[in-house]
XYZ file of C-alpha atoms in Angstrom:
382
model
C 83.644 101.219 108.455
C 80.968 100.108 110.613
C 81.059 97.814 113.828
C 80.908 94.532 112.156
C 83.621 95.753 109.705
C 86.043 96.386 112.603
C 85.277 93.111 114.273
C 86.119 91.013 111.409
C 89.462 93.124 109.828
C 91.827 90.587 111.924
C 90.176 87.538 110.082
C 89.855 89.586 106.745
C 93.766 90.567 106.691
C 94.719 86.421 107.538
C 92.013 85.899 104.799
C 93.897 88.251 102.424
C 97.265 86.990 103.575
C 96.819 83.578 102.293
C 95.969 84.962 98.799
C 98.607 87.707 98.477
C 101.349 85.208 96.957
C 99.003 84.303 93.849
C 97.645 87.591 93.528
C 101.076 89.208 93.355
C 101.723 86.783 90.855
C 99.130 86.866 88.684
C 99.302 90.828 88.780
C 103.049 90.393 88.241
C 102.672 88.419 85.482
C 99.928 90.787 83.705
C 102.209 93.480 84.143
C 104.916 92.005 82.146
C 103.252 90.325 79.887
C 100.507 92.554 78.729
C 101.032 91.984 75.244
C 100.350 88.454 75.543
C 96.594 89.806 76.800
C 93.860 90.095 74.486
C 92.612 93.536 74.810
C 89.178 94.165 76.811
C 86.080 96.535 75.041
C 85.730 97.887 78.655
C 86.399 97.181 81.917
C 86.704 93.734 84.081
C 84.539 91.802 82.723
C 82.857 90.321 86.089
C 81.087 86.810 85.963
C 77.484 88.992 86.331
C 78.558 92.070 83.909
C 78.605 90.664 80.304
C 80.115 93.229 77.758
C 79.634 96.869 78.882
C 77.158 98.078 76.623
C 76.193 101.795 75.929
C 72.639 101.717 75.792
C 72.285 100.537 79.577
C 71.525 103.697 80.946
C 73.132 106.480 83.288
C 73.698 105.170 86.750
C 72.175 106.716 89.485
C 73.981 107.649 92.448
C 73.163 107.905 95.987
C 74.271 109.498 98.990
C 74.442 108.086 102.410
C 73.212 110.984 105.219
C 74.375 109.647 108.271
C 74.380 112.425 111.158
C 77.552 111.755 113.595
C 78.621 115.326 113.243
C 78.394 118.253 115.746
C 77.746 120.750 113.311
C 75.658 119.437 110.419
C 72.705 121.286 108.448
C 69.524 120.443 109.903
C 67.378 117.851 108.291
C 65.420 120.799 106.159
C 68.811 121.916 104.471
C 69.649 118.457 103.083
C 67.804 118.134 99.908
C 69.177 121.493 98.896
C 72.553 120.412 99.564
C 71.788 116.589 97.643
C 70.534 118.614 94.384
C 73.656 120.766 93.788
C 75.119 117.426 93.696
C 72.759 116.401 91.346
C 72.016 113.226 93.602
C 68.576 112.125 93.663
C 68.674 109.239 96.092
C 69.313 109.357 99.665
C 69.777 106.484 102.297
C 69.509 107.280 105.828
C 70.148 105.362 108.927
C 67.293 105.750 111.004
C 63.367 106.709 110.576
C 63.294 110.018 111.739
C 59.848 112.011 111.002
C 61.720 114.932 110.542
C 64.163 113.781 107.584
C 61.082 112.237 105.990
C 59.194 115.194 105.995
C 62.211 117.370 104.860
C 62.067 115.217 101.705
C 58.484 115.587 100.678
C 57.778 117.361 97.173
C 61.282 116.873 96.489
C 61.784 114.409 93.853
C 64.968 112.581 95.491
C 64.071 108.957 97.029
C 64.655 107.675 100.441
C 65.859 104.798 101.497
C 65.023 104.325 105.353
C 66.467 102.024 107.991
C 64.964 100.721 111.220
C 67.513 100.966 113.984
C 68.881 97.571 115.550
C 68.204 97.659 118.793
C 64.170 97.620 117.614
C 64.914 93.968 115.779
C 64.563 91.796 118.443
C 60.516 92.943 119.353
C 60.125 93.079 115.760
C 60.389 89.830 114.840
C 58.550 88.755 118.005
C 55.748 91.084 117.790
C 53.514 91.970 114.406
C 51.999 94.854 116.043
C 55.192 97.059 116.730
C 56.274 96.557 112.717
C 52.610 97.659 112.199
C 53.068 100.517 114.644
C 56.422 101.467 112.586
C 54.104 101.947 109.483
C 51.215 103.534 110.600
C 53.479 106.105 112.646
C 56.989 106.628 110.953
C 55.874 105.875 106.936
C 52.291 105.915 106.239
C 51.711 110.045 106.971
C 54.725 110.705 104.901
C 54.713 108.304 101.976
C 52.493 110.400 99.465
C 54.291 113.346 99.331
C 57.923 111.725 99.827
C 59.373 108.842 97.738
C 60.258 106.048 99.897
C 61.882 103.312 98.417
C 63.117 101.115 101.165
C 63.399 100.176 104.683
C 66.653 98.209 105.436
C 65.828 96.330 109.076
C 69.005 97.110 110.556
C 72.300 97.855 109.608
C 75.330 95.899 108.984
C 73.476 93.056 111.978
C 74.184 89.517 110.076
C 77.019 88.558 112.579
C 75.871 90.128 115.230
C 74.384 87.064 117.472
C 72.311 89.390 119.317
C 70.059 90.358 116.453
C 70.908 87.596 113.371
C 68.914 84.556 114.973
C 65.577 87.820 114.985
C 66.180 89.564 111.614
C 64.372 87.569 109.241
C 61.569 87.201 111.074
C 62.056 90.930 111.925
C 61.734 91.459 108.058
C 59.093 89.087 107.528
C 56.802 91.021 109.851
C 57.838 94.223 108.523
C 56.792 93.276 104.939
C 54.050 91.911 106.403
C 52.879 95.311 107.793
C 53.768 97.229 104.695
C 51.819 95.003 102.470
C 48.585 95.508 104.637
C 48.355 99.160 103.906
C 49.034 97.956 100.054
C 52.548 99.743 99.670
C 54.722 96.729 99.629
C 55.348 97.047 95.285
C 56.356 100.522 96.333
C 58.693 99.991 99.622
C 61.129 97.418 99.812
C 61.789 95.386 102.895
C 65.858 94.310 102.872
C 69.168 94.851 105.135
C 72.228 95.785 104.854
C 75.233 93.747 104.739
C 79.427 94.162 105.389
C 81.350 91.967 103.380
C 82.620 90.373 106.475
C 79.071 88.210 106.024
C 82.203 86.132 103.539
C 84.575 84.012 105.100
C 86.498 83.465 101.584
C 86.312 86.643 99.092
C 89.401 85.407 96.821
C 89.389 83.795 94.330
C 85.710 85.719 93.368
C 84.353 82.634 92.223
C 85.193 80.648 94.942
C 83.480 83.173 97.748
C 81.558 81.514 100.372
C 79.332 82.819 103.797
C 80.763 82.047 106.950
C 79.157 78.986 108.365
C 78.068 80.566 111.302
C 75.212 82.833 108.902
C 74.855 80.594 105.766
C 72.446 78.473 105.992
C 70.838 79.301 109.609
C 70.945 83.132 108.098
C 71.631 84.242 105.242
C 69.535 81.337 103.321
C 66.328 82.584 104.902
C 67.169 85.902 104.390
C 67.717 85.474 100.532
C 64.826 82.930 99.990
C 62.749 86.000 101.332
C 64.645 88.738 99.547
C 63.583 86.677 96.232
C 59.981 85.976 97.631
C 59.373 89.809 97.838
C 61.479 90.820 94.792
C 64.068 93.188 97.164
C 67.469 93.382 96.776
C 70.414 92.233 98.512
C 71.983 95.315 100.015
C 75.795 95.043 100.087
C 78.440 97.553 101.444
C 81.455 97.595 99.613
C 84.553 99.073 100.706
C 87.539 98.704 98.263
C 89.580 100.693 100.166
C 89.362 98.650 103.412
C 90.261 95.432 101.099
C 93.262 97.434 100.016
C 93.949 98.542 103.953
C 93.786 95.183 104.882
C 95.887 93.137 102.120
C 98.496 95.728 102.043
C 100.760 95.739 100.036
C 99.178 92.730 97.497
C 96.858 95.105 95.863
C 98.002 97.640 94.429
C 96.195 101.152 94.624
C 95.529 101.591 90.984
C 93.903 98.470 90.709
C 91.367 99.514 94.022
C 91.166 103.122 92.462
C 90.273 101.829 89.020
C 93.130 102.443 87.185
C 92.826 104.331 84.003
C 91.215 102.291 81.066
C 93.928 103.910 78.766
C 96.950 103.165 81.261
C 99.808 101.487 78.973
C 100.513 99.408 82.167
C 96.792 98.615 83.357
C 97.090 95.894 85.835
C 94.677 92.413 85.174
C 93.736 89.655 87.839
C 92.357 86.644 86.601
C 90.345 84.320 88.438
C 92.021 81.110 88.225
C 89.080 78.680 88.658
C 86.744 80.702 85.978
C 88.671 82.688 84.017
C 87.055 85.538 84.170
C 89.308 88.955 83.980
C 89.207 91.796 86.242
C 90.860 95.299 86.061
C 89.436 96.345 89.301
C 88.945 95.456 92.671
C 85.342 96.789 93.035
C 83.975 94.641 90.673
C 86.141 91.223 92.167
C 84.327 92.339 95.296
C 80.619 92.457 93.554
C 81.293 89.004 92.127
C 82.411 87.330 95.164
C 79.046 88.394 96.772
C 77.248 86.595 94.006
C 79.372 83.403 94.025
C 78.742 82.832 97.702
C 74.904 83.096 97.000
C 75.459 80.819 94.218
C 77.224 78.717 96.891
C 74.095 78.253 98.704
C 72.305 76.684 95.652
C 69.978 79.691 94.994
C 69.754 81.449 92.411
C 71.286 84.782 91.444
C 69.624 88.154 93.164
C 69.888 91.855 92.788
C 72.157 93.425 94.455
C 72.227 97.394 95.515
C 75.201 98.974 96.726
C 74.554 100.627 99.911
C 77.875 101.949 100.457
C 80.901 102.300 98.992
C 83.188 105.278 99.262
C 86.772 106.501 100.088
C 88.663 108.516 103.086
C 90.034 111.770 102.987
C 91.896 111.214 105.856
C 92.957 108.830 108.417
C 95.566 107.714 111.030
C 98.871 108.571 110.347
C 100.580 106.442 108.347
C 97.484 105.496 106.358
C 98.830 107.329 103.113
C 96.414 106.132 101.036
C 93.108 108.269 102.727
C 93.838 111.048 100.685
C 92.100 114.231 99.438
C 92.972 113.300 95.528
C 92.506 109.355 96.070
C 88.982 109.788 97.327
C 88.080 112.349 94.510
C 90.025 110.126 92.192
C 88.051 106.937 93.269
C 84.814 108.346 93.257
C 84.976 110.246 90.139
C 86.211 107.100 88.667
C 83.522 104.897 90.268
C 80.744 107.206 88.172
C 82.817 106.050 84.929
C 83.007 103.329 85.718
C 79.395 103.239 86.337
C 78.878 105.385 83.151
C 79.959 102.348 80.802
C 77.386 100.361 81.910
C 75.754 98.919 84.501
C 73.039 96.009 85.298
C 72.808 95.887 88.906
C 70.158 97.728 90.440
C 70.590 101.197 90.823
C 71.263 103.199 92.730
C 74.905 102.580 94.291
C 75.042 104.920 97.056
C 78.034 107.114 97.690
C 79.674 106.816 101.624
C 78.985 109.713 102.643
C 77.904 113.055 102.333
C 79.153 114.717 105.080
C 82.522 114.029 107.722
C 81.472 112.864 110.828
C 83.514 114.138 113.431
C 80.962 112.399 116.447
C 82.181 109.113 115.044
C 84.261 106.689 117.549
C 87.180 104.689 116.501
C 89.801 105.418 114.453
C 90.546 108.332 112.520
C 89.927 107.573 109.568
C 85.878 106.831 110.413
C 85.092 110.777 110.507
C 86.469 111.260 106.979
C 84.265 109.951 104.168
C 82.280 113.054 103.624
C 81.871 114.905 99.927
C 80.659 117.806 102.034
C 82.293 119.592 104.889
C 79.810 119.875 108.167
C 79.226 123.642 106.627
C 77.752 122.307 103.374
C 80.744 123.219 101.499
C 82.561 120.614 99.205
C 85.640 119.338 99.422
C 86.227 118.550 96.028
C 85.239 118.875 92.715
C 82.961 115.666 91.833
C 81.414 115.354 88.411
C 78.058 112.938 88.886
C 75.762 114.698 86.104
C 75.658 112.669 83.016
C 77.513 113.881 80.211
C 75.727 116.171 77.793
């Protein structure tokens, strides 16, 4: 979705390639054997899951407000249009004073992000990351809840701003915990999935060496310093673009728990079952941590969504398979969930402003009017 995304998909779909003989297979053989299968009390069971338990909570969803559009509410209309969604979290992808403030006395959370192109004189320079504070979050932070600050986004394989972004972070915390807010706002970055060079078999996943230990080692060791999560985007329907056809669309639209044909993947090295390709994903990102000999961290989903549209020929960005995905995400969600909330929703408005393909302007729930385009349900059962 983003740039790193599109500089990686070549890699990804050779990545993919080399896997789509055993993952046929074991899908073929799940299919015909199902009976052989011992039922599941809820969905994949991932390696970090456990049983799905009802007394875990509602989820919480987010909302991603990015603002590529040429005819978007202004910043003031926003929280009107997150609460008849019954969202209460928002992540943004800048700092703008004006957002903030539109927030305040609202009771939805923010989740901020420093743009990249301010990483490099962060890391170098305490003062600017102090600056940030005193200017962008300290006249604002009473009145609006402000949970995080990602330092960039999407960055880790980007060699102009990787070798800065710890340090960039470090001095960021730093200046967060001298005004005394750092137990309040969390100091992390986002991540693609392209930050794995191997996603398949889950428990196999590993970094690419180019981030791991120079990285994405630092990065963690600080992540679990300051007690912030590890923000991940995840994009099942890219994983399903790119491997065409070895995984089938149920299995990345999380097929229906009560499907007589439900389709299973089993990791051959651990064993561990899977009815969905969102939760494979999750687990591969805590393998490759795993792989670095640290130990396991909490992980917020930053983005994850589906297309309503796209290039021709790309079929599967549809009206009903976004509202189908998403919908089924929250139920997913519903039956339990020990990650740390919330997992935020890609996106809430179309961005027609957006370069690159097609399919790039077309992850909105909203319309650039404010109007939906379909029918999600994300309150809680009654």
């Amino acid at each position: 979705l983003h740039t790193v995304e599109k500089i990686k998909i070549r890699e990804n779909m050779m990545m993919m390639a080399q896997h789509a003989f055993w993952i046929l297979t074991i899908f073929s053989i799940s299919m015909a054997s199902c009976s052989t299968i011992p039922s599941q009390g809820g969905p994949g069971i991932g390696i970090n899951y456990g049983q799905y338990s009802s007394n875990l909570g509602v989820p919480e969803i987010g909302i991603n407000y990015g603002r590529y559009g040429s005819n978007l509410p202004p910043p003031e209309a926003i929280p009107s249009l997150v609460n008849s969604l019954s969202i209460k979290h928002v992540k943004t992808f800048d700092i703008d004073p004006r957002v903030t403030k539109s927030f305040a006395n609202t009771g939805i959370s923010l989740s901020l992000c420093i743009p990249n192109d301010k990483i490099p004189t962060l890391a170098s320079n305490l003062s600017e990351a102090e600056s940030i504070i005193r200017n962008f979050i300290l006249p604002y932070h009473k009145n609006t809840i402000i949970t995080s600050i990602a330092v960039g986004n999407e960055v880790s394989l980007l060699p102009q701003f990787s070798g800065h972004l710890v340090s960039a972070m470090v001095n960021v915390h730093t200046a967060i915990k001298r005004y005394r807010l750092h137990k309040k706002i969390k100091v992390s970055t986002t991540h693609s999935l392209a930050i794995l060079s191997r996603r398949f078999p889950p428990s196999t996943a590993i970094f690419h060496k180019s981030i791991g230990e120079s990285v994405l080692k630092p990065l963690l060791r600080f992540l679990q310093r300051t007690n912030s999560p590890l923000m991940v985007n995840v994009y099942p329907y890219l994983a399903y673009k790119q491997s065409f056809p070895s995984i089938p669309l149920d299995f990345a639209l999380f097929q229906p728990m009560n499907s007589p044909k439900r389709r299973r993947y089993t990791d051959p090295y651990s064993g561990v079952t899977y009815t969905n390709l969102f939760d494979i994903m999750l687990d591969s990102v805590d393998s490759a941590v795993k792989s670095l000999g640290l130990p396991k961290i909490p992980v917020i989903v930053s983005e994850i969504g589906w297309p309503t549209s796209g290039d021709p020929g790309e079929v599967a960005a549809s009206m009903e398979n976004a509202r189908v995905f998403n919908q089924r995400l929250i139920e997913h969600l519903r039956r339990g969930w020990n990650k740390v909330p919330p997992v935020y929703i890609f996106a809430l408005f179309d961005e027609d402003q957006k370069t690159g393909a097609a399919v790039e302007k077309h992850w909105g729930l909203l319309y650039g009017n404010g109007s939906r385009k379909y029918d999600l349900n994300i309150s809680p059962p009654i």
